[in-house]
Structures are given as structure tokens and as C-alpha cells.
Amino acid sequence: MSNPQILLKARPKDRPGPEHFERVETAMPVPGRGEVLLRHRFLSLDPYMRGRMDDTASYAAPVPLGGVMEGECVAEVLESHHDGFAPGDWVRGARGWQGFSAAHGSSLVKLPKDGGGVPHSAYLGVLGMPGTTAWVGVTEIGRPKPGDVFVVSAASGAVGGVAGQIAKKYGCRVIGIAGGAEKCRYVKEELGFDDCLDHRGDLARALDAACPEGIDVYFENVGGAVQEAVLPRMRAFGRIAFCGTVATYNTRPLPPGPNLSVLVRRKLMLQGFIVSDHPNAWPVWRERGAAWLRDGALKFREHVVDGLDQAPEAFIGLLEGRNFGKLIIRL
Ligand SMILES: NC(=O)c1ccc[n+]([C@@H]2O[C@H](COP(=O)([O-])OP(=O)(O)OC[C@H]3O[C@@H](n4cnc5c(N)ncnc54)[C@H](OP(=O)(O)O)[C@@H]3O)[C@@H](O)[C@H]2O)c1
């Protein structure tokens, strides 16, 4: 048996293509002391991986050329040299775009063997990093109050879909922004947002109609033209949870930005955040989110693609909005 891996072959100048990835077969990893041998069952594909392909200063180191692409996995333990794990256990860990790995037990989070009422893949999405990001951004930075107008971009996605549902539970009027009629319908009818606006249309006009009184909280996932339409419509003392700007991840050089003087004039609070700086939020969200899922009070959608070989093409599509829901590779 061998271990299939997807490596970073070259650094993209702008949009990544298949030529930036290389698929190889390597020897099966051998677990050492304190390690477990993992068979990866699901791989999470997330927008942040585009940043890891660049060799620029960031909050995390880039993937080295020839290195295995980074990513979180849900995996099954095949063999254990760690007291805390036994064969048949399910775990989550940052194990990369590959079929198998040997990991130290201390780097893994144990999951319920039967999934605990949700599919195991949900620990990469709604109950994983994206769901926790939504929880941190809404509760710690957006600080919503009943009656607030709460706008969230990439609203059908892994982070945005959860963020808007949490804001609804805080009594906000929640307006999503998404690409296309089908995503907007899902956000409104299935996730229960009050409205959802298509950013492919005249977004400025649609925002004026949907929130004539302005916006109190903006959960920013997209940047670019969407951000330009939202910022001038913020109300005084609004809050912006600055989570990401996926629309700009393939753009080099970066385009001139919107006029940020509105931050001053409206006394807005804008705070960028990275979910990994909030370790205490993870268990809180996992418990709270799981309870809401059990009650049917939280919905999620996965976009599952079969096979490690499909990961590069699926990832390229994620940066262009071709995914509909949390993008997961099933291995
Ligand atoms: N700060 C943190 O700790 C943290 C953690 C996780 C994620 N994030 C950020 O959160 C954001 C959402 O991530 P996610 O995992 O939930 O991804 P996602 O929403 O599941 O997928 C990305 C979505 O972005 C939208 N998009 C892509 N290109 C776009 C463009 N040019 N213009 C407008 N929309 C575009 C697409 O939705 P539409 O088709 O609806 O436009 C696409 O489906 C990203 O910016 C990501 O980097 C930050």
C-alpha cells in the first residue's frame, strides 16, 4: 500500500491552476512513539489555503515548494502508539492533502465514533474551524443586539451560513449576500435569513432597498466590490467582523481599495480576527453548535467531492464561487 499526496509544485502568480499541484505516491508513514497511524477519510478545502501557496509574510508560514498542501482532516486511527487512542477511533487534525499520515496524539482532537448525531465531515465545517470562526466573529466582534441589521457576505458558505443563523438567534434582521438565485433562495428559505441579495446584480441598489435604515453589523467574508457596496451603508457606531476577503485572494497586484474614511465619519469599529487566536471558543462552539444541530435550530450544507485527485480542481473552484456549501473532499 502507498500514500497518495498532493504537493505544492509552483507558486501561482494570481489564479491557481492544475500546474501548481503535483500528485505523487509515497511510502506509507510509520508511526513512532506517541504517534498514531491515520487513514484520512475527509479533507477540508478552505479559502485560507490560497495564502499558504504564496511566499509572503502572513500570520502562518507558507507551504514549502514540494511540500504536502496543508489542510484539516477527519481520520480513522489504524494503529496507535499513544495511550489516548485506539484503532477505530475517529479524530480531527491538520494532516494535509494526503491519504494517510502518522501524527502525534497530542496534535489530534478525538471525535465521537458514531459522529454524535452529525456526519463526521461536519467536524470540518459547521462544528469545526469555519463554524467556530462564525461564532467568534459574531459574538466577540459583531456583538449583535436585538433589532440590529446584520449583513453577511458569502452567506451560503461554510462561515457565512453559520454566522447569519447565529445573528438571527440574537434577534437581528439578517441580510445575506451570495452569488446567484439558487444560493440566495437557499440562504433565505432553508437557513432562514430575512433576505439574501445577489452580488451579481446591482448590489448597491438592492442594499438600499433591503436595509434603508443602514447596517449595524457587517460580517465581511468577500471584500472587493461587495465591500465597496456595503461600507458606505454602515450606520454610526457599527461593527465590522473582518473575517476574510476571498474575492481578492487571486488578485495580484491588489486593486486600489474602497474609501475607508467612512470608518472615521461613522465611528465604526472594524476588527480583523483569526479563529486560531481564540482557543477557548472551540469547545464552547462545539457544544453550543451541536445542541442547535440536534434541535434542528442550525442548518448546514456540504459540497462533497469524491477523491483526493479532485482536490486541486475543487479548490480552484472554491476561489471562484463554484462550491455551494462547505467544500469537503471524501477520500
Ligand atoms: N479569520 C478567520 O479565522 C477565518 C477562518 C475561516 C474562514 N475565513 C474567511 O471566511 C471567508 C469565507 O470562507 P468559507 O470557508 O466560508 O468559504 P465559502 O463561503 O464556503 O466559499 C467561498 C465563497 O466565497 C464566495 N466568493 C468567491 N469568490 C468571490 C468573488 N470574486 N466575489 C464574491 N464572492 C466570492 C463564493 O460564494 P458566492 O458564490 O456566494 O459569491 C464562494 O462560494 C473567506 O474569506 C475565508 O478566508 C476566515
Tab-separated table of C-alpha atoms and ligand atoms in Angstrom:
chain	number	residue	atom	x	y	z
A	1	MET	CA	0.000	0.000	0.000
A	2	SER	CA	1.250	3.546	-0.719
A	3	ASN	CA	0.274	7.043	0.378
A	4	PRO	CA	-1.233	9.407	-2.244
A	5	GLN	CA	-0.260	13.046	-1.692
A	6	ILE	CA	-0.923	16.398	-3.387
A	7	LEU	CA	2.157	18.643	-3.276
A	8	LEU	CA	2.617	22.344	-3.987
A	9	LYS	CA	4.615	22.278	-7.236
A	10	ALA	CA	4.807	26.002	-8.070
A	11	ARG	CA	3.565	29.279	-6.595
A	12	PRO	CA	0.728	30.861	-8.613
A	13	LYS	CA	1.097	34.489	-9.743
A	14	ASP	CA	-2.673	35.008	-9.462
A	15	ARG	CA	-5.249	32.264	-10.163
A	16	PRO	CA	-4.019	28.768	-9.223
A	17	GLY	CA	-4.239	26.088	-11.927
A	18	PRO	CA	-3.599	22.335	-12.060
A	19	GLU	CA	0.044	23.104	-12.983
A	20	HIS	CA	0.665	24.390	-9.443
A	21	PHE	CA	-0.074	20.994	-7.893
A	22	GLU	CA	1.580	17.593	-8.226
A	23	ARG	CA	0.153	14.223	-7.262
A	24	VAL	CA	2.643	11.646	-6.017
A	25	GLU	CA	2.584	8.231	-4.350
A	26	THR	CA	4.948	7.835	-1.392
A	27	ALA	CA	5.750	5.102	1.114
A	28	MET	CA	3.221	4.508	3.880
A	29	PRO	CA	4.127	6.511	7.021
A	30	VAL	CA	5.341	4.539	10.042
A	31	PRO	CA	4.122	5.819	13.437
A	32	GLY	CA	6.769	6.393	16.118
A	33	ARG	CA	6.472	6.668	19.913
A	34	GLY	CA	3.383	8.603	20.968
A	35	GLU	CA	2.101	8.620	17.383
A	36	VAL	CA	-0.903	7.082	15.656
A	37	LEU	CA	-1.291	5.937	12.052
A	38	LEU	CA	-4.255	7.676	10.439
A	39	ARG	CA	-6.334	6.857	7.423
A	40	HIS	CA	-7.778	10.177	6.233
A	41	ARG	CA	-11.490	9.951	5.456
A	42	PHE	CA	-12.399	13.623	4.786
A	43	LEU	CA	-10.266	16.626	3.796
A	44	SER	CA	-11.433	20.209	4.271
A	45	LEU	CA	-10.732	22.692	1.468
A	46	ASP	CA	-10.767	26.314	2.676
A	47	PRO	CA	-10.009	29.740	1.153
A	48	TYR	CA	-7.028	30.332	3.526
A	49	MET	CA	-5.072	27.671	1.607
A	50	ARG	CA	-4.610	30.168	-1.244
A	51	GLY	CA	-2.486	32.302	1.132
A	52	ARG	CA	-0.333	29.289	2.032
A	53	MET	CA	0.576	28.930	-1.671
A	54	ASP	CA	2.264	32.388	-1.621
A	55	ASP	CA	5.692	33.058	-0.167
A	56	THR	CA	4.728	36.278	1.612
A	57	ALA	CA	4.709	37.319	5.252
A	58	SER	CA	1.465	36.281	6.915
A	59	TYR	CA	0.120	35.015	10.218
A	60	ALA	CA	1.152	31.482	9.128
A	61	ALA	CA	4.161	30.121	7.239
A	62	PRO	CA	3.724	29.219	3.550
A	63	VAL	CA	3.698	25.622	2.338
A	64	PRO	CA	7.250	24.964	1.068
A	65	LEU	CA	7.631	24.130	-2.621
A	66	GLY	CA	7.416	20.343	-2.884
A	67	GLY	CA	5.604	20.162	0.470
A	68	VAL	CA	2.247	18.475	1.076
A	69	MET	CA	-0.620	21.010	0.805
A	70	GLU	CA	-1.938	21.904	4.263
A	71	GLY	CA	-5.446	21.093	5.365
A	72	GLU	CA	-7.584	19.776	8.190
A	73	CYS	CA	-8.721	16.160	8.005
A	74	VAL	CA	-11.116	13.852	9.751
A	75	ALA	CA	-9.408	10.475	10.007
A	76	GLU	CA	-9.711	6.981	11.441
A	77	VAL	CA	-6.992	5.537	13.691
A	78	LEU	CA	-5.485	2.388	12.137
A	79	GLU	CA	-2.677	1.810	14.664
A	80	SER	CA	-1.840	3.541	17.946
A	81	HIS	CA	1.326	4.093	19.998
A	82	HIS	CA	-0.435	6.664	22.199
A	83	ASP	CA	-2.411	5.861	25.368
A	84	GLY	CA	-5.253	8.189	24.423
A	85	PHE	CA	-6.173	6.488	21.128
A	86	ALA	CA	-7.109	3.026	19.893
A	87	PRO	CA	-7.688	1.585	16.424
A	88	GLY	CA	-11.184	2.518	15.240
A	89	ASP	CA	-11.168	5.943	16.931
A	90	TRP	CA	-12.091	8.994	14.822
A	91	VAL	CA	-10.053	12.202	15.105
A	92	ARG	CA	-9.611	15.662	13.586
A	93	GLY	CA	-6.183	17.130	12.862
A	94	ALA	CA	-4.188	19.292	10.457
A	95	ARG	CA	-2.848	16.380	8.394
A	96	GLY	CA	-2.734	17.747	4.818
A	97	TRP	CA	-3.860	16.719	1.339
A	98	GLN	CA	-2.920	13.031	1.567
A	99	GLY	CA	-4.409	9.624	2.168
A	100	PHE	CA	-2.556	8.598	5.352
A	101	SER	CA	-0.286	10.170	7.962
A	102	ALA	CA	1.467	9.463	11.260
A	103	ALA	CA	0.581	12.091	13.873
A	104	HIS	CA	1.449	12.654	17.499
A	105	GLY	CA	-1.603	12.010	19.677
A	106	SER	CA	-1.274	15.428	21.309
A	107	SER	CA	-1.999	17.137	17.965
A	108	LEU	CA	-5.360	15.413	17.468
A	109	VAL	CA	-8.902	16.031	18.714
A	110	LYS	CA	-10.942	12.897	19.373
A	111	LEU	CA	-14.425	12.779	17.799
A	112	PRO	CA	-17.427	10.646	18.723
A	113	LYS	CA	-17.041	7.272	16.948
A	114	ASP	CA	-20.625	7.411	15.700
A	115	GLY	CA	-20.353	11.132	14.819
A	116	GLY	CA	-22.547	12.152	17.780
A	117	GLY	CA	-25.636	12.727	15.621
A	118	VAL	CA	-23.908	14.504	12.714
A	119	PRO	CA	-21.790	13.196	9.830
A	120	HIS	CA	-18.078	13.011	10.701
A	121	SER	CA	-17.406	15.557	7.945
A	122	ALA	CA	-19.354	18.187	9.954
A	123	TYR	CA	-16.324	18.445	12.290
A	124	LEU	CA	-14.531	20.136	9.368
A	125	GLY	CA	-17.372	22.583	8.723
A	126	VAL	CA	-20.261	23.592	10.912
A	127	LEU	CA	-18.702	22.141	14.113
A	128	GLY	CA	-15.107	22.773	13.014
A	129	MET	CA	-12.933	25.720	12.052
A	130	PRO	CA	-15.493	27.577	9.858
A	131	GLY	CA	-18.325	27.217	12.397
A	132	THR	CA	-16.064	28.367	15.227
A	133	THR	CA	-14.980	31.320	13.088
A	134	ALA	CA	-18.611	32.344	12.682
A	135	TRP	CA	-19.179	32.034	16.458
A	136	VAL	CA	-16.125	34.170	17.325
A	137	GLY	CA	-16.835	36.802	14.670
A	138	VAL	CA	-20.487	37.230	15.611
A	139	THR	CA	-20.298	37.031	19.400
A	140	GLU	CA	-16.906	38.611	20.165
A	141	ILE	CA	-16.604	41.188	17.380
A	142	GLY	CA	-20.043	41.809	15.852
A	143	ARG	CA	-21.673	41.882	19.318
A	144	PRO	CA	-25.201	41.895	17.879
A	145	LYS	CA	-28.185	43.383	19.705
A	146	PRO	CA	-31.853	42.607	19.084
A	147	GLY	CA	-33.120	44.682	16.158
A	148	ASP	CA	-29.649	45.230	14.643
A	149	VAL	CA	-29.399	44.986	10.874
A	150	PHE	CA	-26.740	42.307	10.315
A	151	VAL	CA	-25.280	41.810	6.816
A	152	VAL	CA	-23.066	38.835	5.949
A	153	SER	CA	-21.306	38.108	2.634
A	154	ALA	CA	-20.603	34.627	1.151
A	155	ALA	CA	-23.820	33.822	3.004
A	156	SER	CA	-24.337	30.318	1.615
A	157	GLY	CA	-20.805	29.326	2.587
A	158	ALA	CA	-19.247	27.491	5.490
A	159	VAL	CA	-18.658	30.586	7.661
A	160	GLY	CA	-21.341	32.954	6.361
A	161	GLY	CA	-24.215	30.476	6.610
A	162	VAL	CA	-23.492	29.816	10.283
A	163	ALA	CA	-22.759	33.490	11.101
A	164	GLY	CA	-26.155	34.618	9.830
A	165	GLN	CA	-28.003	31.874	11.718
A	166	ILE	CA	-26.251	32.835	14.972
A	167	ALA	CA	-27.136	36.514	14.409
A	168	LYS	CA	-30.805	35.515	13.939
A	169	LYS	CA	-30.696	33.852	17.377
A	170	TYR	CA	-29.532	37.217	18.796
A	171	GLY	CA	-32.656	38.876	17.368
A	172	CYS	CA	-31.056	40.631	14.406
A	173	ARG	CA	-32.602	41.261	11.000
A	174	VAL	CA	-30.164	39.271	8.891
A	175	ILE	CA	-29.429	40.053	5.223
A	176	GLY	CA	-27.150	37.663	3.314
A	177	ILE	CA	-25.195	38.380	0.150
A	178	ALA	CA	-24.476	35.466	-2.213
A	179	GLY	CA	-23.773	34.721	-5.871
A	180	GLY	CA	-26.803	33.644	-7.913
A	181	ALA	CA	-30.503	32.934	-7.465
A	182	GLU	CA	-30.134	29.344	-6.227
A	183	LYS	CA	-27.710	30.266	-3.414
A	184	CYS	CA	-29.914	33.242	-2.431
A	185	ARG	CA	-33.004	31.019	-2.326
A	186	TYR	CA	-31.190	28.509	-0.071
A	187	VAL	CA	-29.991	31.242	2.299
A	188	LYS	CA	-33.490	32.695	2.677
A	189	GLU	CA	-35.682	29.638	2.587
A	190	GLU	CA	-33.510	26.982	4.195
A	191	LEU	CA	-31.184	28.934	6.509
A	192	GLY	CA	-33.979	31.340	7.470
A	193	PHE	CA	-32.255	34.669	6.760
A	194	ASP	CA	-34.663	37.600	6.357
A	195	ASP	CA	-33.350	38.333	2.868
A	196	CYS	CA	-30.466	37.468	0.551
A	197	LEU	CA	-29.102	39.717	-2.187
A	198	ASP	CA	-27.322	38.555	-5.346
A	199	HIS	CA	-23.951	40.309	-5.680
A	200	ARG	CA	-24.031	39.636	-9.430
A	201	GLY	CA	-26.836	42.215	-9.747
A	202	ASP	CA	-26.925	45.874	-8.695
A	203	LEU	CA	-25.901	45.241	-5.083
A	204	ALA	CA	-25.856	48.898	-4.012
A	205	ARG	CA	-29.462	49.363	-5.066
A	206	ALA	CA	-30.517	46.041	-3.517
A	207	LEU	CA	-28.887	47.040	-0.190
A	208	ASP	CA	-30.708	50.382	-0.215
A	209	ALA	CA	-33.996	48.556	-0.678
A	210	ALA	CA	-33.295	45.796	1.886
A	211	CYS	CA	-31.783	47.998	4.622
A	212	PRO	CA	-32.985	51.581	4.066
A	213	GLU	CA	-32.048	52.457	7.646
A	214	GLY	CA	-28.450	51.262	7.160
A	215	ILE	CA	-26.354	48.394	8.551
A	216	ASP	CA	-25.276	47.871	12.186
A	217	VAL	CA	-23.047	44.803	11.809
A	218	TYR	CA	-21.196	43.600	8.726
A	219	PHE	CA	-19.584	40.147	8.723
A	220	GLU	CA	-17.013	40.523	5.945
A	221	ASN	CA	-16.048	37.366	4.029
A	222	VAL	CA	-15.568	38.672	0.496
A	223	GLY	CA	-14.010	42.152	0.081
A	224	GLY	CA	-13.770	43.777	-3.361
A	225	ALA	CA	-16.938	45.106	-4.981
A	226	VAL	CA	-19.170	43.646	-2.247
A	227	GLN	CA	-17.253	45.536	0.440
A	228	GLU	CA	-17.429	48.728	-1.612
A	229	ALA	CA	-21.214	48.446	-1.727
A	230	VAL	CA	-21.623	47.650	1.986
A	231	LEU	CA	-19.252	50.119	3.738
A	232	PRO	CA	-20.966	53.406	2.803
A	233	ARG	CA	-24.236	51.958	4.149
A	234	MET	CA	-22.911	51.298	7.667
A	235	ARG	CA	-24.651	53.185	10.483
A	236	ALA	CA	-22.826	55.201	13.112
A	237	PHE	CA	-21.074	53.033	15.714
A	238	GLY	CA	-21.417	49.918	13.548
A	239	ARG	CA	-19.154	46.895	13.958
A	240	ILE	CA	-17.365	45.008	11.213
A	241	ALA	CA	-16.113	41.485	11.859
A	242	PHE	CA	-13.363	41.416	9.255
A	243	CYS	CA	-13.117	37.689	8.619
A	244	GLY	CA	-11.724	37.433	5.082
A	245	THR	CA	-11.705	38.847	1.547
A	246	VAL	CA	-11.937	35.783	-0.680
A	247	ALA	CA	-12.746	37.859	-3.796
A	248	THR	CA	-9.211	39.296	-3.697
A	249	TYR	CA	-7.204	36.121	-2.974
A	250	ASN	CA	-6.304	35.562	-6.656
A	251	THR	CA	-5.872	39.277	-7.499
A	252	ARG	CA	-2.272	40.473	-7.965
A	253	PRO	CA	-1.449	43.304	-7.581
A	254	LEU	CA	-4.263	44.203	-5.186
A	255	PRO	CA	-6.682	46.769	-6.676
A	256	PRO	CA	-6.985	50.206	-5.057
A	257	GLY	CA	-9.303	49.829	-2.058
A	258	PRO	CA	-12.605	51.480	-1.168
A	259	ASN	CA	-12.675	54.814	0.618
A	260	LEU	CA	-12.152	53.857	4.246
A	261	SER	CA	-12.841	57.382	5.529
A	262	VAL	CA	-16.320	56.099	6.344
A	263	LEU	CA	-14.714	54.262	9.290
A	264	VAL	CA	-13.925	57.603	10.854
A	265	ARG	CA	-17.026	59.533	9.864
A	266	ARG	CA	-19.384	56.868	11.216
A	267	LYS	CA	-17.179	55.909	14.194
A	268	LEU	CA	-17.194	52.276	13.079
A	269	MET	CA	-15.349	49.526	14.837
A	270	LEU	CA	-13.624	47.202	12.414
A	271	GLN	CA	-11.729	44.254	13.801
A	272	GLY	CA	-9.878	41.622	11.875
A	273	PHE	CA	-9.573	38.236	13.562
A	274	ILE	CA	-8.092	34.788	13.107
A	275	VAL	CA	-10.003	31.929	14.676
A	276	SER	CA	-6.836	30.173	15.893
A	277	ASP	CA	-6.250	33.067	18.356
A	278	HIS	CA	-9.464	32.048	20.150
A	279	PRO	CA	-8.718	28.556	21.535
A	280	ASN	CA	-11.362	28.834	24.263
A	281	ALA	CA	-14.112	29.366	21.712
A	282	TRP	CA	-13.677	25.954	20.061
A	283	PRO	CA	-15.159	23.729	22.818
A	284	VAL	CA	-17.832	26.345	23.565
A	285	TRP	CA	-18.973	26.406	19.952
A	286	ARG	CA	-18.723	22.639	19.522
A	287	GLU	CA	-21.127	22.181	22.434
A	288	ARG	CA	-23.475	25.050	21.512
A	289	GLY	CA	-23.474	24.259	17.786
A	290	ALA	CA	-24.061	20.531	18.387
A	291	ALA	CA	-27.060	21.314	20.616
A	292	TRP	CA	-28.567	23.607	17.954
A	293	LEU	CA	-27.969	20.950	15.291
A	294	ARG	CA	-29.725	18.311	17.423
A	295	ASP	CA	-32.724	20.639	17.913
A	296	GLY	CA	-32.857	21.451	14.190
A	297	ALA	CA	-32.106	25.100	15.062
A	298	LEU	CA	-28.940	25.204	12.956
A	299	LYS	CA	-28.687	24.080	9.321
A	300	PHE	CA	-25.671	23.405	7.151
A	301	ARG	CA	-24.862	22.257	3.670
A	302	GLU	CA	-21.823	20.361	2.389
A	303	HIS	CA	-20.422	20.291	-1.120
A	304	VAL	CA	-18.763	16.868	-1.175
A	305	VAL	CA	-16.333	15.909	-3.948
A	306	ASP	CA	-15.031	12.335	-4.190
A	307	GLY	CA	-11.316	11.537	-4.421
A	308	LEU	CA	-8.049	13.218	-3.408
A	309	ASP	CA	-7.180	13.672	-7.100
A	310	GLN	CA	-10.113	16.096	-7.440
A	311	ALA	CA	-8.797	18.392	-4.658
A	312	PRO	CA	-6.841	20.871	-6.870
A	313	GLU	CA	-9.764	21.473	-9.265
A	314	ALA	CA	-12.264	21.720	-6.389
A	315	PHE	CA	-10.007	24.229	-4.607
A	316	ILE	CA	-9.611	26.349	-7.759
A	317	GLY	CA	-13.443	26.417	-7.987
A	318	LEU	CA	-13.793	27.477	-4.324
A	319	LEU	CA	-11.967	30.716	-5.118
A	320	GLU	CA	-14.453	31.391	-7.923
A	321	GLY	CA	-17.646	30.570	-6.032
A	322	ARG	CA	-18.260	27.198	-7.742
A	323	ASN	CA	-18.811	25.490	-4.357
A	324	PHE	CA	-22.259	25.580	-2.779
A	325	GLY	CA	-21.745	24.887	0.933
A	326	LYS	CA	-18.730	23.684	2.919
A	327	LEU	CA	-16.290	22.126	0.462
A	328	ILE	CA	-15.148	18.662	1.566
A	329	ILE	CA	-13.102	16.003	-0.207
A	330	ARG	CA	-14.218	12.444	0.609
A	331	LEU	CA	-11.248	10.070	0.476
B	1	LIG	N1	-10.489	34.903	10.024
B	1	LIG	C1	-10.533	33.586	10.157
B	1	LIG	O1	-10.088	32.991	11.150
B	1	LIG	C2	-11.190	32.803	9.059
B	1	LIG	C3	-11.485	31.431	9.211
B	1	LIG	C4	-12.179	30.763	8.187
B	1	LIG	C5	-12.534	31.429	7.016
B	1	LIG	N2	-12.198	32.745	6.872
B	1	LIG	C6	-12.608	33.505	5.664
B	1	LIG	O2	-14.029	33.452	5.590
B	1	LIG	C7	-14.430	33.615	4.230
B	1	LIG	C8	-15.436	32.525	3.855
B	1	LIG	O3	-14.791	31.271	3.960
B	1	LIG	P1	-15.632	29.910	3.814
B	1	LIG	O4	-14.767	28.803	4.263
B	1	LIG	O5	-16.968	30.083	4.421
B	1	LIG	O6	-15.770	29.780	2.219
B	1	LIG	P2	-17.116	29.534	1.400
B	1	LIG	O7	-18.020	30.677	1.664
B	1	LIG	O8	-17.623	28.162	1.659
B	1	LIG	O9	-16.582	29.595	-0.117
B	1	LIG	C9	-16.117	30.749	-0.674
B	1	LIG	C10	-17.278	31.594	-1.250
B	1	LIG	O10	-16.828	32.899	-1.474
B	1	LIG	C11	-17.594	33.485	-2.487
B	1	LIG	N3	-16.723	34.113	-3.477
B	1	LIG	C12	-15.641	33.564	-4.080
B	1	LIG	N4	-15.137	34.440	-4.970
B	1	LIG	C13	-15.916	35.544	-4.902
B	1	LIG	C14	-15.893	36.789	-5.576
B	1	LIG	N5	-14.959	37.068	-6.507
B	1	LIG	N6	-16.836	37.721	-5.243
B	1	LIG	C15	-17.777	37.452	-4.323
B	1	LIG	N7	-17.860	36.252	-3.665
B	1	LIG	C16	-16.925	35.335	-3.963
B	1	LIG	C17	-18.381	32.369	-3.185
B	1	LIG	O11	-19.741	32.488	-2.781
B	1	LIG	P3	-20.788	33.263	-3.723
B	1	LIG	O12	-20.955	32.407	-4.931
B	1	LIG	O13	-21.974	33.346	-2.878
B	1	LIG	O14	-20.181	34.596	-4.048
B	1	LIG	C18	-17.751	31.121	-2.619
B	1	LIG	O15	-18.665	30.058	-2.569
B	1	LIG	C19	-13.149	33.609	3.412
B	1	LIG	O16	-12.748	34.939	3.153
B	1	LIG	C20	-12.134	32.951	4.341
B	1	LIG	O17	-10.813	33.291	4.041
B	1	LIG	C21	-11.532	33.426	7.858
